[in-house]
PDB file of C-alpha atoms and ligand atoms in Angstrom:
ATOM      1  CA  MET A 231     228.515 157.215 124.611  1.00 45.00           C
ATOM      2  CA  LYS A 232     229.625 153.966 126.278  1.00 46.00           C
ATOM      3  CA  GLY A 233     228.682 150.684 124.904  1.00 45.00           C
ATOM      4  CA  GLU A 234     225.519 148.811 125.550  1.00 46.00           C
ATOM      5  CA  LYS A 235     223.483 151.597 127.277  1.00 48.00           C
ATOM      6  CA  SER A 236     223.317 153.899 124.266  1.00 50.00           C
ATOM      7  CA  LYS A 237     221.652 151.134 122.186  1.00 80.00           C
ATOM      8  CA  ILE A 238     218.540 151.148 124.298  1.00 96.00           C
ATOM      9  CA  ILE A 239     215.470 152.316 122.235  1.00 98.00           C
ATOM     10  CA  TYR A 240     213.035 154.479 124.213  1.00 98.00           C
ATOM     11  CA  VAL A 241     209.583 154.079 123.040  1.00 98.00           C
ATOM     12  CA  SER A 242     207.424 157.323 123.718  1.00 98.00           C
ATOM     13  CA  GLY A 243     204.052 158.678 123.133  1.00 98.00           C
ATOM     14  CA  HIS A 244     203.151 162.300 123.196  1.00 97.00           C
ATOM     15  CA  ARG A 245     203.147 164.933 126.043  1.00 94.00           C
ATOM     16  CA  SER A 246     200.202 165.078 128.263  1.00 92.00           C
ATOM     17  CA  PRO A 247     200.258 161.288 127.715  1.00 96.00           C
ATOM     18  CA  ASP A 248     196.928 159.597 127.419  1.00 95.00           C
ATOM     19  CA  THR A 249     196.038 155.756 127.674  1.00 98.00           C
ATOM     20  CA  ASP A 250     196.627 155.263 123.914  1.00 98.00           C
ATOM     21  CA  SER A 251     200.250 156.655 124.275  1.00 98.00           C
ATOM     22  CA  ILE A 252     201.154 154.892 127.307  1.00 98.00           C
ATOM     23  CA  SER A 253     199.418 151.612 126.359  1.00 98.00           C
ATOM     24  CA  SER A 254     200.960 151.504 122.831  1.00 98.00           C
ATOM     25  CA  ALA A 255     204.364 152.354 124.187  1.00 98.00           C
ATOM     26  CA  ILE A 256     204.406 149.451 126.781  1.00 98.00           C
ATOM     27  CA  ALA A 257     202.938 147.050 124.255  1.00 98.00           C
ATOM     28  CA  TYR A 258     205.361 148.022 121.486  1.00 98.00           C
ATOM     29  CA  ALA A 259     208.469 147.845 123.748  1.00 98.00           C
ATOM     30  CA  ASN A 260     207.293 144.472 124.830  1.00 98.00           C
ATOM     31  CA  TYR A 261     206.864 143.515 121.211  1.00 98.00           C
ATOM     32  CA  LEU A 262     210.405 144.730 120.379  1.00 98.00           C
ATOM     33  CA  ASN A 263     211.782 142.769 123.288  1.00 97.00           C
ATOM     34  CA  LYS A 264     210.136 139.582 121.988  1.00 96.00           C
ATOM     35  CA  LYS A 265     211.890 140.296 118.655  1.00 95.00           C
ATOM     36  CA  GLY A 266     215.206 140.510 120.544  1.00 95.00           C
ATOM     37  CA  LYS A 267     215.523 144.178 120.624  1.00 96.00           C
ATOM     38  CA  LYS A 268     216.357 146.396 123.613  1.00 97.00           C
ATOM     39  CA  ALA A 269     213.565 148.718 124.041  1.00 98.00           C
ATOM     40  CA  VAL A 270     211.799 150.316 126.972  1.00 98.00           C
ATOM     41  CA  ALA A 271     208.539 152.179 127.264  1.00 98.00           C
ATOM     42  CA  VAL A 272     208.758 155.761 128.707  1.00 98.00           C
ATOM     43  CA  SER A 273     206.396 158.492 129.437  1.00 98.00           C
ATOM     44  CA  PRO A 274     207.083 162.133 128.628  1.00 96.00           C
ATOM     45  CA  GLY A 275     204.893 163.320 131.392  1.00 94.00           C
ATOM     46  CA  LYS A 276     202.540 162.647 134.417  1.00 93.00           C
ATOM     47  CA  ILE A 277     200.172 159.794 133.975  1.00 95.00           C
ATOM     48  CA  ASN A 278     196.562 160.825 133.842  1.00 92.00           C
ATOM     49  CA  PRO A 279     193.889 159.263 136.383  1.00 91.00           C
ATOM     50  CA  GLU A 280     192.361 157.287 133.352  1.00 94.00           C
ATOM     51  CA  THR A 281     195.671 155.658 132.497  1.00 97.00           C
ATOM     52  CA  ARG A 282     196.454 155.175 136.205  1.00 97.00           C
ATOM     53  CA  PHE A 283     193.217 153.243 136.548  1.00 97.00           C
ATOM     54  CA  VAL A 284     194.168 151.045 133.333  1.00 98.00           C
ATOM     55  CA  LEU A 285     197.675 150.293 134.695  1.00 98.00           C
ATOM     56  CA  ASP A 286     196.349 149.363 138.247  1.00 98.00           C
ATOM     57  CA  TYR A 287     193.528 147.245 136.715  1.00 98.00           C
ATOM     58  CA  PHE A 288     195.860 145.108 134.667  1.00 98.00           C
ATOM     59  CA  LYS A 289     198.687 145.262 137.289  1.00 98.00           C
ATOM     60  CA  VAL A 290     201.247 146.792 134.861  1.00 98.00           C
ATOM     61  CA  LYS A 291     204.298 148.813 136.118  1.00 97.00           C
ATOM     62  CA  THR A 292     204.272 152.585 135.333  1.00 98.00           C
ATOM     63  CA  PRO A 293     206.715 153.416 132.701  1.00 98.00           C
ATOM     64  CA  GLN A 294     209.633 155.566 133.655  1.00 97.00           C
ATOM     65  CA  LEU A 295     209.520 159.169 132.956  1.00 97.00           C
ATOM     66  CA  LEU A 296     211.467 160.707 130.075  1.00 97.00           C
ATOM     67  CA  LEU A 297     211.860 164.373 130.576  1.00 92.00           C
ATOM     68  CA  ASP A 298     214.815 164.804 128.400  1.00 96.00           C
ATOM     69  CA  ALA A 299     215.293 163.085 125.046  1.00 97.00           C
ATOM     70  CA  ARG A 300     218.609 164.649 124.140  1.00 97.00           C
ATOM     71  CA  GLY A 301     221.116 162.090 122.854  1.00 96.00           C
ATOM     72  CA  LYS A 302     218.689 159.224 123.054  1.00 96.00           C
ATOM     73  CA  LYS A 303     217.458 156.720 120.415  1.00 97.00           C
ATOM     74  CA  LEU A 304     213.633 157.116 120.158  1.00 98.00           C
ATOM     75  CA  ILE A 305     210.525 155.574 118.649  1.00 98.00           C
ATOM     76  CA  LEU A 306     207.627 158.052 118.634  1.00 98.00           C
ATOM     77  CA  LEU A 307     204.189 156.622 119.003  1.00 98.00           C
ATOM     78  CA  ASP A 308     200.806 158.324 118.701  1.00 98.00           C
ATOM     79  CA  HIS A 309     201.995 161.589 117.486  1.00 98.00           C
ATOM     80  CA  ASN A 310     204.495 162.919 114.781  1.00 97.00           C
ATOM     81  CA  GLU A 311     204.572 166.622 115.405  1.00 95.00           C
ATOM     82  CA  LYS A 312     207.737 167.813 117.288  1.00 94.00           C
ATOM     83  CA  THR A 313     205.827 170.089 119.452  1.00 92.00           C
ATOM     84  CA  GLN A 314     204.168 167.157 121.066  1.00 94.00           C
ATOM     85  CA  SER A 315     207.326 164.984 121.437  1.00 95.00           C
ATOM     86  CA  PRO A 316     209.302 164.631 124.643  1.00 96.00           C
ATOM     87  CA  LYS A 317     211.522 167.606 125.452  1.00 95.00           C
ATOM     88  CA  GLY A 318     215.013 167.568 123.769  1.00 96.00           C
ATOM     89  CA  ILE A 319     213.662 165.808 120.665  1.00 96.00           C
ATOM     90  CA  GLU A 320     215.686 168.056 118.385  1.00 95.00           C
ATOM     91  CA  LYS A 321     218.894 166.432 119.754  1.00 96.00           C
ATOM     92  CA  ALA A 322     217.446 162.939 119.827  1.00 97.00           C
ATOM     93  CA  GLU A 323     217.827 160.185 117.209  1.00 97.00           C
ATOM     94  CA  ILE A 324     214.280 159.171 115.850  1.00 97.00           C
ATOM     95  CA  VAL A 325     214.311 155.653 114.327  1.00 97.00           C
ATOM     96  CA  GLU A 326     210.696 155.072 113.835  1.00 98.00           C
ATOM     97  CA  VAL A 327     207.243 156.663 114.003  1.00 98.00           C
ATOM     98  CA  ILE A 328     203.879 154.780 114.368  1.00 98.00           C
ATOM     99  CA  ASP A 329     200.802 157.055 114.508  1.00 98.00           C
ATOM    100  CA  HIS A 330     197.257 157.732 113.466  1.00 98.00           C
ATOM    101  CA  HIS A 331     197.278 161.537 113.321  1.00 96.00           C
ATOM    102  CA  LYS A 332     197.772 164.089 110.406  1.00 93.00           C
ATOM    103  CA  VAL A 333     201.347 164.188 109.337  1.00 95.00           C
ATOM    104  CA  ASN A 334     203.471 167.129 110.125  1.00 94.00           C
ATOM    105  CA  PHE A 335     207.036 165.607 110.253  1.00 96.00           C
ATOM    106  CA  GLU A 336     210.341 166.319 108.837  1.00 94.00           C
ATOM    107  CA  TYR A 337     213.628 164.457 109.422  1.00 95.00           C
ATOM    108  CA  GLU A 338     217.094 164.491 108.091  1.00 93.00           C
ATOM    109  CA  SER A 339     217.356 160.770 107.352  1.00 93.00           C
ATOM    110  CA  PRO A 340     215.057 158.000 106.237  1.00 95.00           C
ATOM    111  CA  ILE A 341     213.294 156.204 109.028  1.00 97.00           C
ATOM    112  CA  TYR A 342     210.347 153.728 109.511  1.00 97.00           C
ATOM    113  CA  PHE A 343     207.191 155.946 109.283  1.00 98.00           C
ATOM    114  CA  GLN A 344     203.822 154.183 109.592  1.00 98.00           C
ATOM    115  CA  VAL A 345     200.596 156.284 109.834  1.00 98.00           C
ATOM    116  CA  GLU A 346     197.227 154.661 109.419  1.00 98.00           C
ATOM    117  CA  VAL A 347     193.685 155.797 109.297  1.00 98.00           C
ATOM    118  CA  ILE A 348     192.582 153.918 112.393  1.00 98.00           C
ATOM    119  CA  GLY A 349     191.001 154.818 115.735  1.00 98.00           C
ATOM    120  CA  SER A 350     194.024 154.211 117.890  1.00 98.00           C
ATOM    121  CA  THR A 351     197.668 153.555 117.862  1.00 98.00           C
ATOM    122  CA  CYS A 352     196.968 150.537 120.162  1.00 98.00           C
ATOM    123  CA  SER A 353     195.022 149.147 117.162  1.00 98.00           C
ATOM    124  CA  ILE A 354     198.242 149.289 114.982  1.00 98.00           C
ATOM    125  CA  ILE A 355     200.318 147.745 117.652  1.00 98.00           C
ATOM    126  CA  ALA A 356     197.794 144.905 118.281  1.00 98.00           C
ATOM    127  CA  LYS A 357     197.856 144.148 114.604  1.00 98.00           C
ATOM    128  CA  LYS A 358     201.506 143.711 114.782  1.00 98.00           C
ATOM    129  CA  TYR A 359     201.035 140.963 117.390  1.00 98.00           C
ATOM    130  CA  LEU A 360     198.187 139.301 115.645  1.00 98.00           C
ATOM    131  CA  ASN A 361     199.807 139.420 112.198  1.00 97.00           C
ATOM    132  CA  ASN A 362     203.172 138.121 113.416  1.00 96.00           C
ATOM    133  CA  ARG A 363     201.632 135.691 115.738  1.00 95.00           C
ATOM    134  CA  ILE A 364     203.412 136.952 118.805  1.00 97.00           C
ATOM    135  CA  LYS A 365     201.608 135.760 121.909  1.00 96.00           C
ATOM    136  CA  LEU A 366     199.386 138.482 123.601  1.00 98.00           C
ATOM    137  CA  THR A 367     199.469 138.064 127.359  1.00 98.00           C
ATOM    138  CA  LYS A 368     196.270 139.173 129.293  1.00 98.00           C
ATOM    139  CA  LYS A 369     198.069 142.204 130.586  1.00 98.00           C
ATOM    140  CA  ILE A 370     199.144 143.439 127.110  1.00 98.00           C
ATOM    141  CA  ALA A 371     195.836 142.563 125.589  1.00 98.00           C
ATOM    142  CA  GLY A 372     194.090 144.628 128.262  1.00 98.00           C
ATOM    143  CA  LEU A 373     196.298 147.561 127.921  1.00 98.00           C
ATOM    144  CA  LEU A 374     195.900 147.655 124.064  1.00 98.00           C
ATOM    145  CA  LEU A 375     192.108 147.258 124.449  1.00 98.00           C
ATOM    146  CA  ALA A 376     191.963 150.120 126.903  1.00 98.00           C
ATOM    147  CA  GLY A 377     193.873 152.388 124.470  1.00 98.00           C
ATOM    148  CA  ILE A 378     191.319 151.494 121.807  1.00 98.00           C
ATOM    149  CA  LEU A 379     188.280 152.104 124.054  1.00 98.00           C
ATOM    150  CA  SER A 380     189.798 155.388 125.281  1.00 97.00           C
ATOM    151  CA  ASP A 381     190.839 156.858 121.917  1.00 96.00           C
ATOM    152  CA  THR A 382     187.591 155.835 120.140  1.00 96.00           C
ATOM    153  CA  VAL A 383     185.531 156.921 123.022  1.00 94.00           C
ATOM    154  CA  ILE A 384     184.070 153.339 123.246  1.00 96.00           C
ATOM    155  CA  PHE A 385     183.521 153.296 119.474  1.00 96.00           C
ATOM    156  CA  ARG A 386     181.524 156.506 119.462  1.00 93.00           C
ATOM    157  CA  SER A 387     184.105 158.793 117.900  1.00 93.00           C
ATOM    158  CA  PRO A 388     183.821 159.202 114.061  1.00 92.00           C
ATOM    159  CA  THR A 389     187.433 158.122 114.050  1.00 94.00           C
ATOM    160  CA  THR A 390     186.350 154.567 114.831  1.00 97.00           C
ATOM    161  CA  THR A 391     186.857 152.025 112.105  1.00 98.00           C
ATOM    162  CA  LYS A 392     185.426 148.435 111.684  1.00 98.00           C
ATOM    163  CA  GLU A 393     188.934 147.102 112.319  1.00 98.00           C
ATOM    164  CA  ASP A 394     189.156 148.990 115.786  1.00 98.00           C
ATOM    165  CA  ILE A 395     186.084 147.057 116.756  1.00 98.00           C
ATOM    166  CA  GLU A 396     187.168 143.688 115.482  1.00 98.00           C
ATOM    167  CA  ILE A 397     190.633 143.942 117.116  1.00 98.00           C
ATOM    168  CA  ALA A 398     189.049 145.271 120.387  1.00 98.00           C
ATOM    169  CA  LYS A 399     186.817 142.189 120.472  1.00 98.00           C
ATOM    170  CA  LYS A 400     189.866 139.850 119.998  1.00 98.00           C
ATOM    171  CA  LEU A 401     191.710 141.661 122.757  1.00 98.00           C
ATOM    172  CA  ALA A 402     188.844 141.579 125.010  1.00 98.00           C
ATOM    173  CA  LYS A 403     188.568 137.714 124.964  1.00 98.00           C
ATOM    174  CA  ILE A 404     192.355 137.509 125.942  1.00 98.00           C
ATOM    175  CA  ALA A 405     192.066 140.332 128.451  1.00 98.00           C
ATOM    176  CA  GLU A 406     188.802 138.596 129.852  1.00 98.00           C
ATOM    177  CA  ILE A 407     186.742 141.758 129.652  1.00 98.00           C
ATOM    178  CA  LYS A 408     183.294 140.653 129.186  1.00 97.00           C
ATOM    179  CA  ASN A 409     181.481 143.969 128.839  1.00 97.00           C
ATOM    180  CA  LEU A 410     183.229 146.455 126.600  1.00 97.00           C
ATOM    181  CA  GLU A 411     180.751 149.267 127.124  1.00 94.00           C
ATOM    182  CA  LYS A 412     180.775 148.855 130.902  1.00 95.00           C
ATOM    183  CA  PHE A 413     184.438 148.654 131.224  1.00 97.00           C
ATOM    184  CA  GLY A 414     184.813 151.622 128.660  1.00 95.00           C
ATOM    185  CA  ILE A 415     182.600 153.830 130.740  1.00 91.00           C
ATOM    186  CA  GLU A 416     184.341 152.909 134.104  1.00 92.00           C
ATOM    187  CA  LEU A 417     187.631 153.896 132.437  1.00 93.00           C
ATOM    188  CA  LYS A 418     186.228 156.999 130.926  1.00 90.00           C
ATOM    189  CA  LYS A 419     184.729 158.120 134.202  1.00 87.00           C
ATOM    190  CA  GLN A 420     188.243 158.308 135.873  1.00 89.00           C
ATOM    191  CA  LYS A 421     189.214 161.627 134.219  1.00 79.00           C
ATOM    192  CA  ALA A 422     185.595 162.983 134.132  1.00 72.00           C
ATOM    193  CA  SER A 423     185.382 164.824 137.500  1.00 76.00           C
ATOM    194  CA  LEU A 424     186.819 168.384 137.646  1.00 87.00           C
ATOM    195  CA  LYS A 425     186.391 168.510 141.223  1.00 83.00           C
ATOM    196  CA  GLY A 426     189.477 169.901 143.131  1.00 87.00           C
ATOM    197  CA  LEU A 427     191.205 170.683 139.850  1.00 91.00           C
ATOM    198  CA  LYS A 428     192.604 174.043 139.048  1.00 96.00           C
ATOM    199  CA  ALA A 429     191.364 175.698 135.871  1.00 97.00           C
ATOM    200  CA  GLU A 430     194.935 175.588 134.523  1.00 97.00           C
ATOM    201  CA  ASP A 431     195.085 171.877 135.182  1.00 93.00           C
ATOM    202  CA  ILE A 432     191.968 171.253 133.367  1.00 95.00           C
ATOM    203  CA  ILE A 433     193.000 173.085 130.196  1.00 97.00           C
ATOM    204  CA  PHE A 434     196.293 171.441 130.043  1.00 95.00           C
ATOM    205  CA  SER A 435     195.498 167.776 131.222  1.00 88.00           C
ATOM    206  CA  ASP A 436     195.148 166.571 127.668  1.00 89.00           C
ATOM    207  CA  PHE A 437     196.661 169.221 125.643  1.00 94.00           C
ATOM    208  CA  LYS A 438     197.981 169.590 121.985  1.00 93.00           C
ATOM    209  CA  GLU A 439     199.883 172.403 120.403  1.00 94.00           C
ATOM    210  CA  TYR A 440     199.661 173.032 116.618  1.00 94.00           C
ATOM    211  CA  VAL A 441     201.481 175.655 114.394  1.00 93.00           C
ATOM    212  CA  PHE A 442     199.536 176.701 111.269  1.00 91.00           C
ATOM    213  CA  GLY A 443     201.862 178.967 109.315  1.00 89.00           C
ATOM    214  CA  LYS A 444     202.546 181.739 111.828  1.00 91.00           C
ATOM    215  CA  LYS A 445     199.574 181.083 114.182  1.00 94.00           C
ATOM    216  CA  LYS A 446     200.101 179.223 117.411  1.00 96.00           C
ATOM    217  CA  VAL A 447     197.108 177.189 118.444  1.00 97.00           C
ATOM    218  CA  GLY A 448     196.485 175.276 121.691  1.00 97.00           C
ATOM    219  CA  LEU A 449     193.808 172.775 122.092  1.00 97.00           C
ATOM    220  CA  GLY A 450     192.945 171.040 125.473  1.00 97.00           C
ATOM    221  CA  GLN A 451     190.215 168.587 125.622  1.00 96.00           C
ATOM    222  CA  ILE A 452     188.366 166.914 128.492  1.00 93.00           C
ATOM    223  CA  GLU A 453     185.730 164.307 128.293  1.00 91.00           C
ATOM    224  CA  VAL A 454     182.815 164.383 130.677  1.00 91.00           C
ATOM    225  CA  VAL A 455     179.619 162.449 131.407  1.00 86.00           C
ATOM    226  CA  GLU A 456     177.706 165.751 131.785  1.00 86.00           C
ATOM    227  CA  LEU A 457     178.655 169.366 131.031  1.00 94.00           C
ATOM    228  CA  ASP A 458     177.115 170.808 134.238  1.00 92.00           C
ATOM    229  CA  GLU A 459     180.606 171.081 135.956  1.00 92.00           C
ATOM    230  CA  VAL A 460     182.111 172.763 132.960  1.00 96.00           C
ATOM    231  CA  GLU A 461     179.113 175.283 132.667  1.00 96.00           C
ATOM    232  CA  GLN A 462     179.394 176.180 136.232  1.00 95.00           C
ATOM    233  CA  ARG A 463     183.014 177.138 135.873  1.00 96.00           C
ATOM    234  CA  LYS A 464     182.786 178.604 132.398  1.00 97.00           C
ATOM    235  CA  LYS A 465     183.801 182.121 133.327  1.00 97.00           C
ATOM    236  CA  GLU A 466     186.743 180.968 135.396  1.00 97.00           C
ATOM    237  CA  LEU A 467     187.968 178.735 132.671  1.00 98.00           C
ATOM    238  CA  ILE A 468     187.842 181.393 129.907  1.00 98.00           C
ATOM    239  CA  LYS A 469     189.667 183.704 132.299  1.00 98.00           C
ATOM    240  CA  GLN A 470     192.313 181.225 132.640  1.00 98.00           C
ATOM    241  CA  LEU A 471     192.472 180.654 128.738  1.00 98.00           C
ATOM    242  CA  GLU A 472     193.078 184.225 128.323  1.00 98.00           C
ATOM    243  CA  LYS A 473     195.757 184.346 130.833  1.00 98.00           C
ATOM    244  CA  SER A 474     197.593 181.277 129.610  1.00 98.00           C
ATOM    245  CA  ALA A 475     197.209 182.480 125.870  1.00 98.00           C
ATOM    246  CA  LYS A 476     198.837 185.792 126.839  1.00 97.00           C
ATOM    247  CA  ASN A 477     201.582 184.253 128.713  1.00 97.00           C
ATOM    248  CA  LYS A 478     202.310 181.454 126.264  1.00 97.00           C
ATOM    249  CA  ASN A 479     201.730 183.655 123.128  1.00 97.00           C
ATOM    250  CA  TYR A 480     198.951 181.640 121.708  1.00 98.00           C
ATOM    251  CA  ASP A 481     196.778 183.117 118.895  1.00 98.00           C
ATOM    252  CA  LEU A 482     194.002 180.755 119.812  1.00 98.00           C
ATOM    253  CA  LEU A 483     193.648 178.838 122.874  1.00 98.00           C
ATOM    254  CA  LEU A 484     190.865 176.387 123.329  1.00 98.00           C
ATOM    255  CA  LEU A 485     189.247 174.000 125.841  1.00 98.00           C
ATOM    256  CA  VAL A 486     187.081 171.431 124.359  1.00 98.00           C
ATOM    257  CA  ALA A 487     184.621 169.747 126.895  1.00 97.00           C
ATOM    258  CA  THR A 488     183.232 166.609 125.267  1.00 96.00           C
ATOM    259  CA  ASP A 489     180.052 165.038 126.589  1.00 94.00           C
ATOM    260  CA  ILE A 490     180.526 161.404 125.763  1.00 91.00           C
ATOM    261  CA  ILE A 491     176.996 160.443 126.543  1.00 88.00           C
ATOM    262  CA  LYS A 492     175.058 163.155 124.666  1.00 90.00           C
ATOM    263  CA  ILE A 493     177.900 163.287 122.020  1.00 93.00           C
ATOM    264  CA  GLY A 494     178.790 166.858 121.402  1.00 96.00           C
ATOM    265  CA  SER A 495     181.240 169.395 122.591  1.00 98.00           C
ATOM    266  CA  LEU A 496     181.286 172.664 124.405  1.00 98.00           C
ATOM    267  CA  LEU A 497     184.172 174.865 123.117  1.00 98.00           C
ATOM    268  CA  LEU A 498     185.614 177.526 125.368  1.00 98.00           C
ATOM    269  CA  PHE A 499     188.203 179.646 123.895  1.00 98.00           C
ATOM    270  CA  TRP A 500     190.200 182.786 123.811  1.00 98.00           C
ATOM    271  CA  GLU A 501     191.269 184.126 120.379  1.00 98.00           C
ATOM    272  CA  LYS A 502     193.207 187.088 118.812  1.00 96.00           C
ATOM    273  CA  GLY A 503     191.052 187.117 115.828  1.00 95.00           C
ATOM    274  CA  ASN A 504     187.526 185.948 114.848  1.00 96.00           C
ATOM    275  CA  TYR A 505     188.697 182.381 114.230  1.00 97.00           C
ATOM    276  CA  ILE A 506     186.263 180.076 115.885  1.00 98.00           C
ATOM    277  CA  GLU A 507     183.031 181.270 114.204  1.00 97.00           C
ATOM    278  CA  LYS A 508     184.747 181.308 110.984  1.00 97.00           C
ATOM    279  CA  ALA A 509     186.256 177.800 111.185  1.00 97.00           C
ATOM    280  CA  PHE A 510     183.077 176.073 112.517  1.00 97.00           C
ATOM    281  CA  LYS A 511     180.530 178.468 110.834  1.00 97.00           C
ATOM    282  CA  LYS A 512     178.643 178.774 114.051  1.00 97.00           C
ATOM    283  CA  LYS A 513     177.702 181.918 115.996  1.00 97.00           C
ATOM    284  CA  ALA A 514     179.679 181.933 119.407  1.00 96.00           C
ATOM    285  CA  LYS A 515     178.613 183.710 122.527  1.00 96.00           C
ATOM    286  CA  ASN A 516     180.775 185.066 125.380  1.00 95.00           C
ATOM    287  CA  ASN A 517     183.844 182.971 124.093  1.00 97.00           C
ATOM    288  CA  SER A 518     181.879 179.639 123.962  1.00 98.00           C
ATOM    289  CA  VAL A 519     180.016 177.704 121.524  1.00 98.00           C
ATOM    290  CA  TYR A 520     178.429 174.219 121.467  1.00 98.00           C
ATOM    291  CA  LEU A 521     178.978 171.845 118.618  1.00 98.00           C
ATOM    292  CA  LYS A 522     176.515 169.005 118.488  1.00 97.00           C
ATOM    293  CA  GLY A 523     177.886 165.603 117.267  1.00 95.00           C
ATOM    294  CA  VAL A 524     181.553 166.900 117.356  1.00 96.00           C
ATOM    295  CA  MET A 525     183.888 164.760 119.694  1.00 94.00           C
ATOM    296  CA  SER A 526     187.150 164.089 117.780  1.00 94.00           C
ATOM    297  CA  ARG A 527     189.823 166.577 117.982  1.00 94.00           C
ATOM    298  CA  LYS A 528     191.836 165.047 114.988  1.00 91.00           C
ATOM    299  CA  LYS A 529     188.781 164.472 112.783  1.00 93.00           C
ATOM    300  CA  GLN A 530     186.416 167.349 113.614  1.00 96.00           C
ATOM    301  CA  LEU A 531     188.310 170.025 115.385  1.00 97.00           C
ATOM    302  CA  VAL A 532     191.787 170.374 113.882  1.00 96.00           C
ATOM    303  CA  PRO A 533     190.748 170.029 110.168  1.00 96.00           C
ATOM    304  CA  PRO A 534     188.519 173.180 110.209  1.00 97.00           C
ATOM    305  CA  LEU A 535     191.129 175.114 111.880  1.00 96.00           C
ATOM    306  CA  THR A 536     193.892 173.905 109.596  1.00 94.00           C
ATOM    307  CA  LYS A 537     191.754 175.029 106.647  1.00 94.00           C
ATOM    308  CA  LEU A 538     190.975 178.353 108.002  1.00 95.00           C
ATOM    309  CA  PHE A 539     194.537 179.304 108.835  1.00 92.00           C
ATOM    310  CA  SER A 540     195.873 177.893 105.547  1.00 86.00           C
ATOM    311  CA  ASN A 541     193.364 180.188 103.529  1.00 72.00           C
ATOM    312  CA  ARG A 542     194.652 183.362 105.258  1.00 54.00           C
TER     313      ARG A 542
HETATM  314 MN1  LIG B 703     195.857 158.053 119.930  1.00 69.72          MN
END
């Protein structure tokens, strides 16, 4: 490695990047720059329509793609499971992790590792600015605010904490966003339409993979303002889940369609065993089940599955 270039720290969120991942990466790279460190925000995949809207809204440049992390120095944000990291992570140097998900991380040397029980990674990054009195520009405040609203589903998700709301209010002042609910719905609507999207794109647009013992589980989530479009394409989506599960060797593959207005989720799935009914203690029909009040993958969907598979 030649001199200066190898010292750059790449700040990256998870694959199938969402607004929390992209916004926190841009804001944290900027924070490190302010502290005199060479850091640059990257995206390990295509920017989704919601994040595109946010970047355009606050006139922020799209981070460059990082498709191969091999040999690079990395800070991981908004995830800590290697299956969700940029490709090539096994051959990268990880220097820090900042996250708000369950921990499933191992590394050969000590690193900075910060996980908080909070609604978004953007909330953690915003606190760093506020606590260290680093000036928040309108752009950075706007990005961080969007990340909080997106991840907490405009404070509706059970992952939302008092702190998230307090921080969001401070950021909104700086970002000059007067109506958080209105801005949040506008942002959430960007991803909501399934028109023109292939079943496969719908399943994998916001997708996370988990390994529970020997079981491989994939969980895609979409947020909608009504479930009609999903209901209409149910058969097609389940067929695709089966196809993808067999191709990619999943024991359980799920698409969770979350209605952010009614607050509940329709689960469509393909499974090798009878997992869903057991995990959620609810009768399923034709590879689908509706769970009232459920909207958080990390707090309401992953824990019952983790429990089920660890009891086997
Ligand atoms: Mn997040």
